[in-house]
CSV table of C-alpha atoms in Angstrom, one decimal:
chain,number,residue,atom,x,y,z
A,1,UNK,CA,83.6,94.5,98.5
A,2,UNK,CA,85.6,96.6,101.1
A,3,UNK,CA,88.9,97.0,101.0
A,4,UNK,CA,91.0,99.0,102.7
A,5,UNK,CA,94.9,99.8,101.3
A,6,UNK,CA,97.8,101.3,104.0
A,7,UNK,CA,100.4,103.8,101.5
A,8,UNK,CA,103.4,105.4,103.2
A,9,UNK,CA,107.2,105.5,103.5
A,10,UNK,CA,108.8,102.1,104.2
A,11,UNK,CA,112.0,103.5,106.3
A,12,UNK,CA,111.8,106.2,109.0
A,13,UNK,CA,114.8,107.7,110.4
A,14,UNK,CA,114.7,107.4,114.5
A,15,UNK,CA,113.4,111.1,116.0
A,16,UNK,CA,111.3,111.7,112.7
A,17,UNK,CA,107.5,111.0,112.7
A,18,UNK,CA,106.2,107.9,110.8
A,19,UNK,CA,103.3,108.8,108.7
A,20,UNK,CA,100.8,106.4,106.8
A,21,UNK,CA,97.6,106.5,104.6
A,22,UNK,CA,94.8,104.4,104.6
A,23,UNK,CA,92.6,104.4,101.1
A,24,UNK,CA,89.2,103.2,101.4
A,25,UNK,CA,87.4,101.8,98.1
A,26,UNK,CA,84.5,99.8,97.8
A,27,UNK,CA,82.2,102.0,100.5
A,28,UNK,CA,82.2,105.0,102.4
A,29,UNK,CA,84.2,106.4,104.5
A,30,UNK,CA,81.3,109.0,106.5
A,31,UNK,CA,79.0,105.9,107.3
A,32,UNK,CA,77.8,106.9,110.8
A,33,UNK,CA,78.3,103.2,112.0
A,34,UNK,CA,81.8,103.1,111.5
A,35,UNK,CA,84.8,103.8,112.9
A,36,UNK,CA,88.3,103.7,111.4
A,37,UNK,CA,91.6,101.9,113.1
A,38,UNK,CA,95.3,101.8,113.0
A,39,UNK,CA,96.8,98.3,114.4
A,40,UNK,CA,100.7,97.8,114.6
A,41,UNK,CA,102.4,93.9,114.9
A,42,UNK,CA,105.9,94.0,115.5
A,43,UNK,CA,108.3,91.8,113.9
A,44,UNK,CA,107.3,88.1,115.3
A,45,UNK,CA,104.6,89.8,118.3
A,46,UNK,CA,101.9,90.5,119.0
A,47,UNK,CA,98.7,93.2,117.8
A,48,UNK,CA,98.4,96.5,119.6
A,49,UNK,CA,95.8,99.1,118.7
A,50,UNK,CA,97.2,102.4,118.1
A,51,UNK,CA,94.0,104.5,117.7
A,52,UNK,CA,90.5,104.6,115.7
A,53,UNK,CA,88.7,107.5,114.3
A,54,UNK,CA,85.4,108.7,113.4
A,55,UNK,CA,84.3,110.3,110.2
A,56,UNK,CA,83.6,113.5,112.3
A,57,UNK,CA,87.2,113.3,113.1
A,58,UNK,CA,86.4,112.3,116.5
A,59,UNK,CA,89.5,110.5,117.9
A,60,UNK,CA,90.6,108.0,120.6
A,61,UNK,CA,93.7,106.5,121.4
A,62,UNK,CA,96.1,104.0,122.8
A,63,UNK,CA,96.9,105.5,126.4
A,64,UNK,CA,100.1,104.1,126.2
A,65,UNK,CA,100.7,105.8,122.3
A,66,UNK,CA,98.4,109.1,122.6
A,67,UNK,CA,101.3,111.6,123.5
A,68,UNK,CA,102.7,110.7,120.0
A,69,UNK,CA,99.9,109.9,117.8
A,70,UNK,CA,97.5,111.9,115.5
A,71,UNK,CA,95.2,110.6,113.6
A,72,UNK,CA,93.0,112.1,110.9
A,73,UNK,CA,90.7,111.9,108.3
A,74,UNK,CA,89.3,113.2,104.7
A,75,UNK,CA,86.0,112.6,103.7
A,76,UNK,CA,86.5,113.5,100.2
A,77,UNK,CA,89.3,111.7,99.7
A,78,UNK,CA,87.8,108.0,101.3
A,79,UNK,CA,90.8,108.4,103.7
A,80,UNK,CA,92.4,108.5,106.8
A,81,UNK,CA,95.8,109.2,108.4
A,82,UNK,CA,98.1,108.1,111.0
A,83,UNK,CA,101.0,110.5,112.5
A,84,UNK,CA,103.4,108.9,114.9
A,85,UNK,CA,106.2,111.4,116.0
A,86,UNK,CA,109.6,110.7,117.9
A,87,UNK,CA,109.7,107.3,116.5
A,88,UNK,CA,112.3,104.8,117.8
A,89,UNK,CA,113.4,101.3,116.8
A,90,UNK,CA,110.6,100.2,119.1
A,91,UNK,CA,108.0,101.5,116.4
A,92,UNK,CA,108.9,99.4,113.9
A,93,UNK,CA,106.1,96.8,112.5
A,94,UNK,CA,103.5,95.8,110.5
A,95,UNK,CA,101.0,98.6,110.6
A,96,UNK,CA,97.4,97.5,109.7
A,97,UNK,CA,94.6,100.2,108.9
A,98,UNK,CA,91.1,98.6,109.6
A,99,UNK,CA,87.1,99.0,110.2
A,100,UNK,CA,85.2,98.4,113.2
A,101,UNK,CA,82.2,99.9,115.4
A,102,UNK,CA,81.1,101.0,118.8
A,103,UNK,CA,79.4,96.9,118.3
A,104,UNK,CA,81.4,95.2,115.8
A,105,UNK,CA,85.0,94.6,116.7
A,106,UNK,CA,88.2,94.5,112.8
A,107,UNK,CA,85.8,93.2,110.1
A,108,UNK,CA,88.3,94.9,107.1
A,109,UNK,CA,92.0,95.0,107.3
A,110,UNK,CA,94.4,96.6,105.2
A,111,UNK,CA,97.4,94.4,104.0
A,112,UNK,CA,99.3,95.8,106.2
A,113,UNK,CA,102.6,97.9,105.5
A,114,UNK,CA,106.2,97.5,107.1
A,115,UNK,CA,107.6,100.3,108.4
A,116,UNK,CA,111.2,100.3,109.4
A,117,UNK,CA,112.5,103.1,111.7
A,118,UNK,CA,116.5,103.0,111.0
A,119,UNK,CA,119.4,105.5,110.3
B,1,UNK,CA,94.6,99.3,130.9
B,2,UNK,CA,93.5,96.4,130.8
B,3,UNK,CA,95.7,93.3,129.8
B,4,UNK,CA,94.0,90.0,128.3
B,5,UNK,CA,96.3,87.2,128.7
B,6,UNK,CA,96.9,83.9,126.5
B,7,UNK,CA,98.5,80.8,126.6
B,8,UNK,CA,101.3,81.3,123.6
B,9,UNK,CA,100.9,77.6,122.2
B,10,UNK,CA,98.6,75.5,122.3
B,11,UNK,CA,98.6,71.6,119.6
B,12,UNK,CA,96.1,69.6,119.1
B,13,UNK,CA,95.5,66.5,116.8
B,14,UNK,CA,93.6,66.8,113.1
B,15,UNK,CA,90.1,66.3,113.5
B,16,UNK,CA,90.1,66.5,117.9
B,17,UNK,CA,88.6,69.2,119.2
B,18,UNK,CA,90.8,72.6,120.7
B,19,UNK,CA,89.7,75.5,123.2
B,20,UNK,CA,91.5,78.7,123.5
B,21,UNK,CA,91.5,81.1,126.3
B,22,UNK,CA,91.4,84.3,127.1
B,23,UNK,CA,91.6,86.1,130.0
B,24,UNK,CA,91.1,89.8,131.3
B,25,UNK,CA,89.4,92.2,133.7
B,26,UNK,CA,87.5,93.6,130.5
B,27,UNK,CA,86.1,90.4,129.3
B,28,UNK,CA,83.6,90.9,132.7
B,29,UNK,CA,82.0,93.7,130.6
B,30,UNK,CA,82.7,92.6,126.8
B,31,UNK,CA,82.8,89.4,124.6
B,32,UNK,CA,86.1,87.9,123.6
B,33,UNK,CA,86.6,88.8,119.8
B,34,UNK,CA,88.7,86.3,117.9
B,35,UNK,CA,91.3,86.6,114.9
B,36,UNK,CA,93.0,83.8,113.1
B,37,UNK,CA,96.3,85.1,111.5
B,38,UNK,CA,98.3,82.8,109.1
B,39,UNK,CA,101.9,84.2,108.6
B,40,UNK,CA,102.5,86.8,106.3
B,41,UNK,CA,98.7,88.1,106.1
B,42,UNK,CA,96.3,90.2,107.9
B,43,UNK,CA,94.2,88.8,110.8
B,44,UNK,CA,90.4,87.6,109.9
B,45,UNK,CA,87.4,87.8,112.2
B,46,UNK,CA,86.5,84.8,113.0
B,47,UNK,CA,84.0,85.1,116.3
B,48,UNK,CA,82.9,88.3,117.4
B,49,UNK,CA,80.1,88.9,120.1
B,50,UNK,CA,78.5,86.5,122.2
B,51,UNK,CA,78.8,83.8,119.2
B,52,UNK,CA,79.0,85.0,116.1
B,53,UNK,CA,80.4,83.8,113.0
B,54,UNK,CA,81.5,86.5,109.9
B,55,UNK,CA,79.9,85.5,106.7
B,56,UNK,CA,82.5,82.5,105.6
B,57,UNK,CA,83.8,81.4,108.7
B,58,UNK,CA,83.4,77.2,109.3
B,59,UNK,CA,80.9,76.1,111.6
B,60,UNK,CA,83.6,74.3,113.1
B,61,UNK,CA,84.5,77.8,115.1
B,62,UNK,CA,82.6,79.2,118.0
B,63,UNK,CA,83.0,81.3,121.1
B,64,UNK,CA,82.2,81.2,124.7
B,65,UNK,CA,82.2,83.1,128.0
B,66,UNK,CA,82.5,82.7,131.7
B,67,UNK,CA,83.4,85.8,134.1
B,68,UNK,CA,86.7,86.7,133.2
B,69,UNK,CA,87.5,84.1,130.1
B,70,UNK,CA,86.4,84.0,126.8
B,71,UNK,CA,87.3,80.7,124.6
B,72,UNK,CA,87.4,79.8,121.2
B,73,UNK,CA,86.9,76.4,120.1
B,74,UNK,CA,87.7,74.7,117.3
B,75,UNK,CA,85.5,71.6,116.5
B,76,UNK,CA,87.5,69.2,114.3
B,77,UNK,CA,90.6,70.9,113.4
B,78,UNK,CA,91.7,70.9,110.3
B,79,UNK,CA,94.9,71.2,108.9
B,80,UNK,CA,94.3,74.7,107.4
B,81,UNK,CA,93.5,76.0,111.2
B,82,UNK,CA,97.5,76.0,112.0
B,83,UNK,CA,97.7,79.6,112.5
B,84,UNK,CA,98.3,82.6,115.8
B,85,UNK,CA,95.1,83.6,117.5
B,86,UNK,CA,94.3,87.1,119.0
B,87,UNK,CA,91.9,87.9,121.1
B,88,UNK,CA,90.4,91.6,121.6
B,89,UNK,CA,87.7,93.6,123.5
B,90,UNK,CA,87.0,96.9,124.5
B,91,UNK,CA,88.8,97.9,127.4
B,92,UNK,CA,86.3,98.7,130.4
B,93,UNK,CA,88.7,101.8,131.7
B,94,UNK,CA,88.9,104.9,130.6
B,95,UNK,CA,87.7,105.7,127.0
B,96,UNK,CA,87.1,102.1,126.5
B,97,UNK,CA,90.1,101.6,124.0
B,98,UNK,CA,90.7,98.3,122.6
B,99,UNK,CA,92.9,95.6,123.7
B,100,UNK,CA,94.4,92.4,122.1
B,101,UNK,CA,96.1,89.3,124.0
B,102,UNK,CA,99.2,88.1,123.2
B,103,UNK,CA,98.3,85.3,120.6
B,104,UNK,CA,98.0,81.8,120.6
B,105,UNK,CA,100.3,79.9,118.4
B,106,UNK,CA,98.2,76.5,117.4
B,107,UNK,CA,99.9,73.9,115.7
B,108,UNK,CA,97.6,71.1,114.3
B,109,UNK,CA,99.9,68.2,114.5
């Protein structure tokens, strides 16, 4: 069975960059069918996508995020990253790691992590 | 990019019959996907694709399209079924990014 776990620090300080991991166990993270997503949920909102990645390390991202988003990954880890600079209060949610293809939309979800961005 | 747009409550009676709808430029190109989310956990596929049900997903659930609006539909809701529903796609600009609607608040009274 799949699953996927979200690590990382639970309080960011405003200006700093948020950054998350996402541990896959259960299958691998270089299948060539599937790509790899980071999904926020502010406090009582809704979902956004932030960005998804290949195992390549081939990227695309939220138009409305990109400018402040990196993600990455490690094959030899089962792994991948998120990197979200110049945070404000604005960036603080639920942040979800998740599978999906070109064809099949989130079919495995982290448990999501909070991440507070405070002083 | 595109937006896809939802009614943010919708009720219906245990054991009637519910539709929720989504609407969006994008949805003229892509199916409507669908996620229930109960409070406090992570969203579960529940119709993806033209009509398609995850491995452990009731019957009761199923999906629909028509130009810009994709629906879900819940046959005989059940109590458990009181949760928010999102709706995604791929967006049909650009680098064909995803989008989700707003969510759907369903209260099974």
């Amino acid at each position: 069975q799949l699953q996927l776990q979200e690590s990382g620090p639970g309080l960011v300080k405003p200006s700093e960059t948020l950054s998350l991991t996402c541990t896959v166990s259960g299958g691998s993270i270089s299948s060539n069918i599937y790509q790899w997503g980071w999904i926020r949920q502010p406090p009582g909102k809704g979902l956004e996508w932030i960005g998804s990645i290949y195992h390549s390390g081939s990227t695309y991202y939220n138009p409305s995020l990109k400018s402040r988003v990196t993600i990455s990954v490690d094959t030899s880890k089962n792994h991948f990253s998120l990197k979200l600079s110049s945070v404000t209060a604005a960036d603080t949610a639920v942040y979800y790691c998740a599978r999906h293809s070109t064809v099949f939309p989130f079919d495995y979800w982290g448990q999501g992590t909070l991440v507070t961005v405070s002083s | 990019s595109s937006e896809l747009t939802q009614d943010p409550a919708v009720s219906v009676a245990l054991g009637q019959t519910v539709r929720i709808t989504c609407q969006g430029d994008s949805l003229r190109s892509y199916y409507a996907n669908w996620y229930q989310q109960k409070p406090g956990q992570a969203p579960i596929l529940v119709i993806y694709g033209k009509n398609n049900r995850p491995s452990g997903i009731p019957d009761r659930f199923s999906g629909s399209s028509s130009g810009n609006t994709g629906s879900l539909t819940i046959t005989g809701a059940q109590a458990e079924d009181e949760a928010d529903y999102y709706c995604n796609s791929r967006d049909s600009s650009g680098d064909h990014p995803w989008v989700f609607g707003g969510g759907t608040k369903l209260t099974v009274l």
